[in-house]
Coordinates of C-alpha atoms (C1' of nucleotides) in Angstrom, one line a residue:
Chain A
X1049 CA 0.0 0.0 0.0
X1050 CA 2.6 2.5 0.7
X1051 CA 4.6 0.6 -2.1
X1052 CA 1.8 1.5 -4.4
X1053 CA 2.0 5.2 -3.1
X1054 CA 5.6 5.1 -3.9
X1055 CA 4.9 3.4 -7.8
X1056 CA 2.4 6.4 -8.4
X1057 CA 5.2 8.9 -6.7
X1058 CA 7.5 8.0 -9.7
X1059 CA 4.8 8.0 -12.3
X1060 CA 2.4 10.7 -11.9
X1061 CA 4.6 13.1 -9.5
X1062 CA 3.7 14.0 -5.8
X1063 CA 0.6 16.6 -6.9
X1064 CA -1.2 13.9 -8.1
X1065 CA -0.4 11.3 -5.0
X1066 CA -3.6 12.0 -3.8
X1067 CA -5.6 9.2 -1.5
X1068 CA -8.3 9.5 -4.1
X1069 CA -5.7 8.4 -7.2
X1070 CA -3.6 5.9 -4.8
X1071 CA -7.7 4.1 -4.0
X1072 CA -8.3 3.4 -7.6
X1073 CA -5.1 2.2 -8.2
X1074 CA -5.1 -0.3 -5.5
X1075 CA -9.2 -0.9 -6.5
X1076 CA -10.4 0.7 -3.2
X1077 CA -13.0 3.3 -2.4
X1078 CA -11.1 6.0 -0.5
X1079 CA -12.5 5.9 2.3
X1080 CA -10.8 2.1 2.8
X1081 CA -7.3 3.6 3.0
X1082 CA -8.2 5.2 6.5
X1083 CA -8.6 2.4 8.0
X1084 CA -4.4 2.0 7.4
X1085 CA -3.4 5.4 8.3
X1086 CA -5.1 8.0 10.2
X1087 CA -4.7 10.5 7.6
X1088 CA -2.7 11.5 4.9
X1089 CA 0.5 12.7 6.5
X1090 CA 0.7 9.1 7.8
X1091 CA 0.9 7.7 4.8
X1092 CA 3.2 9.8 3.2
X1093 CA 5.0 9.4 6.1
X1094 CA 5.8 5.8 5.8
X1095 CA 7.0 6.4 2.0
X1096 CA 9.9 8.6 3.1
X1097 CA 10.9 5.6 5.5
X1098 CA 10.7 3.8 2.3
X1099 CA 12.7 6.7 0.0
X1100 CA 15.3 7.1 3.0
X1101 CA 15.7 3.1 4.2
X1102 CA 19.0 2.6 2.0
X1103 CA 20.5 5.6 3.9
X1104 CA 20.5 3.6 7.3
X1105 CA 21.9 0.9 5.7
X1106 CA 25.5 2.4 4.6
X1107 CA 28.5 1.6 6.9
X1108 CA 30.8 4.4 8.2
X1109 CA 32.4 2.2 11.0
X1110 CA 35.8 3.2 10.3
X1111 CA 35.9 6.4 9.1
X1112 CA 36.5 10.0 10.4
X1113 CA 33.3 11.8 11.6
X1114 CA 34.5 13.8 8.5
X1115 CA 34.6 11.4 6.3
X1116 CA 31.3 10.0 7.6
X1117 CA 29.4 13.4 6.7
X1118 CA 30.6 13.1 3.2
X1119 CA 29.5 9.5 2.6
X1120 CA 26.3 9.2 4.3
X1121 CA 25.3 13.0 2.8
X1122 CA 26.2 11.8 -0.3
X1123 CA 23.9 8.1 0.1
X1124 CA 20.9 10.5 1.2
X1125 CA 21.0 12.2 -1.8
X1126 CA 21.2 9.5 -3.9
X1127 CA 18.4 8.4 -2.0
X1128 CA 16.4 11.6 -2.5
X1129 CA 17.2 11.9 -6.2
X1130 CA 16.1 7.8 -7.1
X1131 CA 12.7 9.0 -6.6
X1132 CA 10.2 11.7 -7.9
X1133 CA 9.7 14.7 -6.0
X1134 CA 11.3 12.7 -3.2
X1135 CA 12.9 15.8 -1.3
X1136 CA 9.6 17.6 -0.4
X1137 CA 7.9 14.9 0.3
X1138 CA 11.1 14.1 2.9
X1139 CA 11.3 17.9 4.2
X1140 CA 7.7 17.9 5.3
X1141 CA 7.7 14.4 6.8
X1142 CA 11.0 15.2 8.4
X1143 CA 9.9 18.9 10.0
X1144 CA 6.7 17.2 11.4
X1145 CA 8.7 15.0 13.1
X1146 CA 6.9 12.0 11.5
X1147 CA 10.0 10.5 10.3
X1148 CA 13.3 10.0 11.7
X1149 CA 17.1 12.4 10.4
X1150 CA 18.4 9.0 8.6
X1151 CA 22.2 10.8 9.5
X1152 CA 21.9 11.2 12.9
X1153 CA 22.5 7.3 14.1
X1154 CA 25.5 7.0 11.9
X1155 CA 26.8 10.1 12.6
X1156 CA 25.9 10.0 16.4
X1157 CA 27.8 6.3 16.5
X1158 CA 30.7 6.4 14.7
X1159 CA 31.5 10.1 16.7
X1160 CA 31.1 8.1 19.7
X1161 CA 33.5 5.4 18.4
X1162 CA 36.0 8.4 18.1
X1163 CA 35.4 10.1 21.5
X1164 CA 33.2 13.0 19.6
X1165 CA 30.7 14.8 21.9
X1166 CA 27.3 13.7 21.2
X1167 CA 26.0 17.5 21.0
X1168 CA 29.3 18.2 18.7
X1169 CA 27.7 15.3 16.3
X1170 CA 24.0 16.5 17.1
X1171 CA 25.2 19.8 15.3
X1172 CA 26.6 17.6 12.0
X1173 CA 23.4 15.7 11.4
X1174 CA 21.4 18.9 11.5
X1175 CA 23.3 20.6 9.2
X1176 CA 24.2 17.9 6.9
X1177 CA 20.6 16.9 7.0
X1178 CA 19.1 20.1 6.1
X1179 CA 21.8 21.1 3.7
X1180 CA 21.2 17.9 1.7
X1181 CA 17.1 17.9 1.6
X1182 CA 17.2 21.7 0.9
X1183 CA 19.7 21.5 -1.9
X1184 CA 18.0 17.8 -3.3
X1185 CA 14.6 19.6 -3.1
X1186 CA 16.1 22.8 -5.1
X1187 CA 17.5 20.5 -7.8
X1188 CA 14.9 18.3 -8.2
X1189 CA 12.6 22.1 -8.6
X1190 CA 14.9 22.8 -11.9
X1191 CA 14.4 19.6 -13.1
X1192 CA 11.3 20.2 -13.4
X1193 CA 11.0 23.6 -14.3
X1194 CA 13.8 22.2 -17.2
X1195 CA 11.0 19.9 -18.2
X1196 CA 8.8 22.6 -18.7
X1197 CA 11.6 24.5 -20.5
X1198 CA 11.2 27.8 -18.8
X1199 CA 14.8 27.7 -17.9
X1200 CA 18.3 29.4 -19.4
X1201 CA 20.1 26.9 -20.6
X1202 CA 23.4 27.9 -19.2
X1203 CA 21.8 27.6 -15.6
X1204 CA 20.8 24.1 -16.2
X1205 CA 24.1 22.6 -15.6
X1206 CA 26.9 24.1 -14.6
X1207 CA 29.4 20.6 -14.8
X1208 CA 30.8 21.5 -11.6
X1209 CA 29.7 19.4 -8.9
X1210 CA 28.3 22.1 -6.4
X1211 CA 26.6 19.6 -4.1
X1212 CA 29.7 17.7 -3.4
X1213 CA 31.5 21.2 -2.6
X1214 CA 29.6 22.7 -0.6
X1215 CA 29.2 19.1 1.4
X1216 CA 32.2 19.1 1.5
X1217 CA 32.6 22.6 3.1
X1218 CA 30.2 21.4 6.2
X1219 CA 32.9 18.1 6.7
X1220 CA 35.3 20.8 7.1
X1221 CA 33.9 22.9 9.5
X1222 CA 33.0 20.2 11.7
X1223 CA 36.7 19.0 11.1
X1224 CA 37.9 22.5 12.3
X1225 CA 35.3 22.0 15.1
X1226 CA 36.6 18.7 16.3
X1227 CA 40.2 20.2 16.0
X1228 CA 39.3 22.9 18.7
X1229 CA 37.6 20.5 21.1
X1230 CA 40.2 17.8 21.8
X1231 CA 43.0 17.2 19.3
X1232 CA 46.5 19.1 18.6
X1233 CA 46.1 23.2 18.4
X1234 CA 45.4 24.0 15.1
X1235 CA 43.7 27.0 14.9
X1236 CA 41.0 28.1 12.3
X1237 CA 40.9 31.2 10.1
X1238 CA 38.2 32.8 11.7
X1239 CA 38.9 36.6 10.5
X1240 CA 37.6 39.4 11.2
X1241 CA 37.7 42.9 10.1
X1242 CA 37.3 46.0 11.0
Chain B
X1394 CA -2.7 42.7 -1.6
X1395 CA 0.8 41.1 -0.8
X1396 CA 0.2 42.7 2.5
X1397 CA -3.4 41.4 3.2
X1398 CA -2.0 37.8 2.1
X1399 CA 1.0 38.6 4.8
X1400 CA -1.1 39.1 7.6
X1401 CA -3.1 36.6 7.4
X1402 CA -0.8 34.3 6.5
X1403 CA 0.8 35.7 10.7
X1404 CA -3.3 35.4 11.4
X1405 CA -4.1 32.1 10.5
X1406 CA -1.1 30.3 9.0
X1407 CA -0.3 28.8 6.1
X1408 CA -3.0 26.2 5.3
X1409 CA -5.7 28.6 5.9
X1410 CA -3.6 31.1 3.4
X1411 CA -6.4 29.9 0.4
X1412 CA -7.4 32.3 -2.6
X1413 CA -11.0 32.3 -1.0
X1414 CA -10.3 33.2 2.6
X1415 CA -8.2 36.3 0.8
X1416 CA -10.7 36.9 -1.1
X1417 CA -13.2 37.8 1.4
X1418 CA -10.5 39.2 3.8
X1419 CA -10.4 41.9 0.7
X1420 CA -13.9 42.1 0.3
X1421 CA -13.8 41.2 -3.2
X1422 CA -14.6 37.8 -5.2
X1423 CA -12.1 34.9 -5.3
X1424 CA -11.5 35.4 -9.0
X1425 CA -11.1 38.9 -8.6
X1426 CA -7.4 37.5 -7.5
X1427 CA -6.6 36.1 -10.9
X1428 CA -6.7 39.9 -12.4
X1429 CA -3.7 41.0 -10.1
X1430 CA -1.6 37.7 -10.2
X1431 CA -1.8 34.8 -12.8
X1432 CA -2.1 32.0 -9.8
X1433 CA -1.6 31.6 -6.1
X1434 CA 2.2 30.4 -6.6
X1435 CA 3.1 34.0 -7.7
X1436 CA 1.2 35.6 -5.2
X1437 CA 3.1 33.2 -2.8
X1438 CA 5.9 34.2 -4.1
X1439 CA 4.9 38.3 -3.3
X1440 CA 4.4 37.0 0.1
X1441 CA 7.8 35.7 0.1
X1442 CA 9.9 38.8 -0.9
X1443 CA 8.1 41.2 1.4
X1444 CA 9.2 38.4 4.4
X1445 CA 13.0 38.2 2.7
X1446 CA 13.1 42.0 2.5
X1447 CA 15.2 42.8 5.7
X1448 CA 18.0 40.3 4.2
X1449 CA 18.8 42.3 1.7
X1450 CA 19.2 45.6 4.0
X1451 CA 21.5 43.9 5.9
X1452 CA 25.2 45.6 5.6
X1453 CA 28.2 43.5 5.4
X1454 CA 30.5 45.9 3.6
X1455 CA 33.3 45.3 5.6
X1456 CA 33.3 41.5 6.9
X1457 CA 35.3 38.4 6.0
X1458 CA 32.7 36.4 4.3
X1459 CA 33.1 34.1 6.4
X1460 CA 31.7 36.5 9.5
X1461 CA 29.0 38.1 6.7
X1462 CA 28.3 34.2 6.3
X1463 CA 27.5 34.3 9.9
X1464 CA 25.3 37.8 9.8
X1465 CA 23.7 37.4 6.4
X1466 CA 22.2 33.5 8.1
X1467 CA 21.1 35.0 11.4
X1468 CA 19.2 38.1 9.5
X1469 CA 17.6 35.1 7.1
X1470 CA 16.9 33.5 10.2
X1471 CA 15.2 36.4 12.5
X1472 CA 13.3 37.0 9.1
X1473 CA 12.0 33.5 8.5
X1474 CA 10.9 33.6 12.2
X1475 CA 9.2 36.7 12.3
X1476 CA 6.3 35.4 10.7
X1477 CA 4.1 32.3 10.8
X1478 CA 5.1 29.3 8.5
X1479 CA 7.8 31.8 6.6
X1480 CA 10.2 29.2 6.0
X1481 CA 8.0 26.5 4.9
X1482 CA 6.7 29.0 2.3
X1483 CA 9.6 31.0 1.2
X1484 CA 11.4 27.6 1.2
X1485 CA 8.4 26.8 -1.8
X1486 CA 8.9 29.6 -3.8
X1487 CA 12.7 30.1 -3.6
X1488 CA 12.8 25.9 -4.7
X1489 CA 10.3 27.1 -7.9
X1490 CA 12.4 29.8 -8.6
X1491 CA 10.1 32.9 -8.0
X1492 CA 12.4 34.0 -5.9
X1493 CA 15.9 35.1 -5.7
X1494 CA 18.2 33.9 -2.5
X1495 CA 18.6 37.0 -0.5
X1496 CA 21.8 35.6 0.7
X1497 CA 23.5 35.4 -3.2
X1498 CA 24.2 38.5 -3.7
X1499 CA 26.0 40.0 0.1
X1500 CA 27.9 37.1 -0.2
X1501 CA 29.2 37.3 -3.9
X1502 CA 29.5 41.5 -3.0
X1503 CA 32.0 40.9 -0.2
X1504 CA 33.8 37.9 -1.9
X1505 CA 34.5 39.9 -4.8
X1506 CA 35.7 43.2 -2.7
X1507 CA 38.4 40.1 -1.0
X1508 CA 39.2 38.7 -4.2
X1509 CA 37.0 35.2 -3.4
X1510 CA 36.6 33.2 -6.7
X1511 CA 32.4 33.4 -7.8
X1512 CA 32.4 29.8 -7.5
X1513 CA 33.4 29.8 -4.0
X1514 CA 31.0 32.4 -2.6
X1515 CA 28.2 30.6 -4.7
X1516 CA 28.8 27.5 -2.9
X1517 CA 28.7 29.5 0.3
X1518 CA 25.7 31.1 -0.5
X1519 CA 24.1 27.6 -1.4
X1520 CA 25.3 25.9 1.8
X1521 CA 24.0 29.2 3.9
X1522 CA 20.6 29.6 2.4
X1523 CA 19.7 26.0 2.2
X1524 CA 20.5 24.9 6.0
X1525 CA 18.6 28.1 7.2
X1526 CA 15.7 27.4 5.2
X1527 CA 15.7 23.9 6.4
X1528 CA 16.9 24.2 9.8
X1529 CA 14.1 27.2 10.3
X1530 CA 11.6 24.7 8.8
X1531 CA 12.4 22.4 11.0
X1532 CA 11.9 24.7 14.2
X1533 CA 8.8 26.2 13.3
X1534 CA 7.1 22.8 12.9
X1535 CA 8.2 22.2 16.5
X1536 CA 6.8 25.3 17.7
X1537 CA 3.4 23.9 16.2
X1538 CA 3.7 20.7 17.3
X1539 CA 4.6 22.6 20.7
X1540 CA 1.6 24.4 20.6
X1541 CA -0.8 21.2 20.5
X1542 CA 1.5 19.5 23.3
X1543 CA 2.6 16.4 20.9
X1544 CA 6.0 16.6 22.0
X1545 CA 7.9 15.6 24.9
X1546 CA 9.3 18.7 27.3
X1547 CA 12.6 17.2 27.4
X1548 CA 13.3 18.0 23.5
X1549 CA 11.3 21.5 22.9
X1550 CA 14.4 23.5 24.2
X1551 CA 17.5 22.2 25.2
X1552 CA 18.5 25.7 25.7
X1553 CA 21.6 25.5 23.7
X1554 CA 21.8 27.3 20.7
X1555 CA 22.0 24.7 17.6
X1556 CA 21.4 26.9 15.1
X1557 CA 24.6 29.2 15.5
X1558 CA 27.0 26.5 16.4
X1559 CA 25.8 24.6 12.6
X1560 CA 25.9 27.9 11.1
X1561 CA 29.3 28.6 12.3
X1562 CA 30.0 25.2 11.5
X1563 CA 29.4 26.2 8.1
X1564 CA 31.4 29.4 8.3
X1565 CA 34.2 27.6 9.5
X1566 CA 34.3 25.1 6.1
X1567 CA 34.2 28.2 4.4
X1568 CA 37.1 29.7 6.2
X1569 CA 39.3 26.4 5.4
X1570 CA 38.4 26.4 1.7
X1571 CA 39.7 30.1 1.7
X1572 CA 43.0 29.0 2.9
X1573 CA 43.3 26.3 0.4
X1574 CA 42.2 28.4 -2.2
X1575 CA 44.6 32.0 -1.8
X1576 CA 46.9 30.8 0.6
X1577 CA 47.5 30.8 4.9
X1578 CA 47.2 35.0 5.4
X1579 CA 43.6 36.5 4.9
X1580 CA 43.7 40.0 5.0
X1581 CA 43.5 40.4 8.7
X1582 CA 42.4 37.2 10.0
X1583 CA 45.4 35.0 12.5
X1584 CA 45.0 31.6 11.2
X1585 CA 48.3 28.9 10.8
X1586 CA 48.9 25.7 11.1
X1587 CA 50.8 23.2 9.4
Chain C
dA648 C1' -9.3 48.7 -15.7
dC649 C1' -11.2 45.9 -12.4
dC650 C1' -14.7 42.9 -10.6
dT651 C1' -19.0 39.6 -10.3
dG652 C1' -21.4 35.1 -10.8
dA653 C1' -21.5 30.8 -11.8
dA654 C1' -19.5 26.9 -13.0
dC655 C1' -15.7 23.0 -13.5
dA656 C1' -12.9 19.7 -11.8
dC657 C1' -11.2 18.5 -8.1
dC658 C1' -9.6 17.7 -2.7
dG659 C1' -9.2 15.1 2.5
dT660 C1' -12.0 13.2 5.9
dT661 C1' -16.1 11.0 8.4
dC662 C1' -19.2 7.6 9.4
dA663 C1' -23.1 4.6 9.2
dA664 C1' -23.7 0.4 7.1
dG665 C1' -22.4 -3.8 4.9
dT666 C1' -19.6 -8.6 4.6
Chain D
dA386 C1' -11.1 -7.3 10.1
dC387 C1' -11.8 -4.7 6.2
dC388 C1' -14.5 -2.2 2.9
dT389 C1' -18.6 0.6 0.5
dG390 C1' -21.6 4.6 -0.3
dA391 C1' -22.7 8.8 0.4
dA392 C1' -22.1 12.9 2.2
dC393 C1' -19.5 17.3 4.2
dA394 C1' -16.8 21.1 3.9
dC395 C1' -13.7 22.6 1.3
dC396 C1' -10.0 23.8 -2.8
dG397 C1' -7.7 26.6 -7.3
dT398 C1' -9.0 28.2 -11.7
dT399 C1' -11.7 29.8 -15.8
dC400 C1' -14.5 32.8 -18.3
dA401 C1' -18.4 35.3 -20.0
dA402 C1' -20.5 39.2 -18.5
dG403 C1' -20.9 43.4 -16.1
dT404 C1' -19.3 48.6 -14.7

DNA sequence: ACCTGAACACCGTTCAAGT
DNA sequence: ACCTGAACACCGTTCAAGT
């Protein structure tokens, strides 16, 4: 049933994910699918466990808390991209709390492997989770809009990678981060001007 | 019309933000609307610009950009919060394109006055705009949630301020990159270390 | 230039009643 | 336990027609 909601996801986008197109599909009245979920959000809920199950599944035991950012940002979104209009649907399941940050267990247990302050990791999941669903959501946007051809063509695609860069960017603050809180002094760049 | 739209988006919130409730908030018809603005996204997006506005006024004319990194987020932030379901909307509109990221252009203007590649500040400017969106999302859902007493006491306010350590999280990255990129002395910043 | 009236093609959700 | 039928209270959008 949510596998259903998740076939007509892909194939008719989330606009038309409505529980009245999801009924006939399955050969339902309606009104049957609330006896599954208490309402709508429910549902959708339990497809973006679906969309975001392979992120829980990658394995980061080794590596750097760093490191860690970069691969499990990079699984979520792979994740987020396999599927249509994935990203919103993720945001709004995530900010109501319906659904759990699919970083924050890896990130949370391979910092603890290293010593890493929970609330030091805590700060990494947020901001690798929001940075990846906000930038997924704005990509998968010009996608669409590229569909629909309103677009210039030189902002379509740029070749450079901006995703991975600006992931990236977040492993190295937290690297800086971790530098300051326990390991040998090396200072960051913080400037300031007058 | 923008400003009706505003206020009663801070009146009512979002979901109760329909072309029909504005309609009759303005006295007029509901498809008296479609004379002044083609469909609701645009006038969304009018909405959205008016709640941006004070990111734009912002002055950053002599920062790092890694510190206007750090002012531009907070203004976007304090904006987004100043009004009812502001991020979940703006977050719609600046994903369609309606609207331009007020934190682009600061951040290219200072990286340009310090010699900072485009590319860079771009990135930056990404990074910046898409965690405060999400991260703001993310918070005002839990002040709903809040309100209707779904959520455990114990995570509503853990009185330590997330949202400036991730941003300066993200600063920091920045700061890093700009040390790679035009070698160990900024301008005025101290930062060494082999 | 700006708005009305009326319609079109939809929504999510509830609930008694059926099997 | 699982579903139907029918209704309720809505949506955004279009368009001829009015002033």
């Amino acid at each position: 049933m949510a596998d259903m909601a998740l076939y007509l996801l892909d194939e008719r986008g989330l606009p038309d994910l409505t529980m009245r197109h999801l009924a006939t599909a399955l050969g339902v009245q309606p009104s049957a699918l609330y006896w599954h979920f208490p309402n709508k959000q429910a549902l959708l809920a339990a497809v973006s466990e679906r969309i975001l199950a392979p992120v829980g599944e990658v394995t980061v035991e080794n590596l750097s808390v760093p490191a860690a950012v970069l691969v499990v940002g990079a699984r979520m979104h792979a994740s987020l991209l396999a599927h249509r209009d994935a990203s919103e649907l993720v945001s709004s399941s995530l900010a109501l709390g319906l659904v759990d940050s699919p970083v924050r267990l890896p990130l949370l247990t391979v910092g603890r492997a290293q010593g890493v302050p929970d609330t030091l990791s805590e700060v990494a999941a947020e901001a690798v989770m929001h940075f990846v669903v906000g930038f997924t959501f704005h990509e998968q946007q010009r996608l669409v809009a590229d569909a629909l051809g309103l677009l210039e063509t030189d902002e379509i695609s740029s070749g450079h990678d901006t995703f991975t860069d600006a992931l990236t960017m977040i492993a190295q603050g937290l690297a800086a981060s971790l530098d300051r809180h326990q390991g040998p002094p090396a200072p960051t760049g913080e400037s300031q001007a007058p």
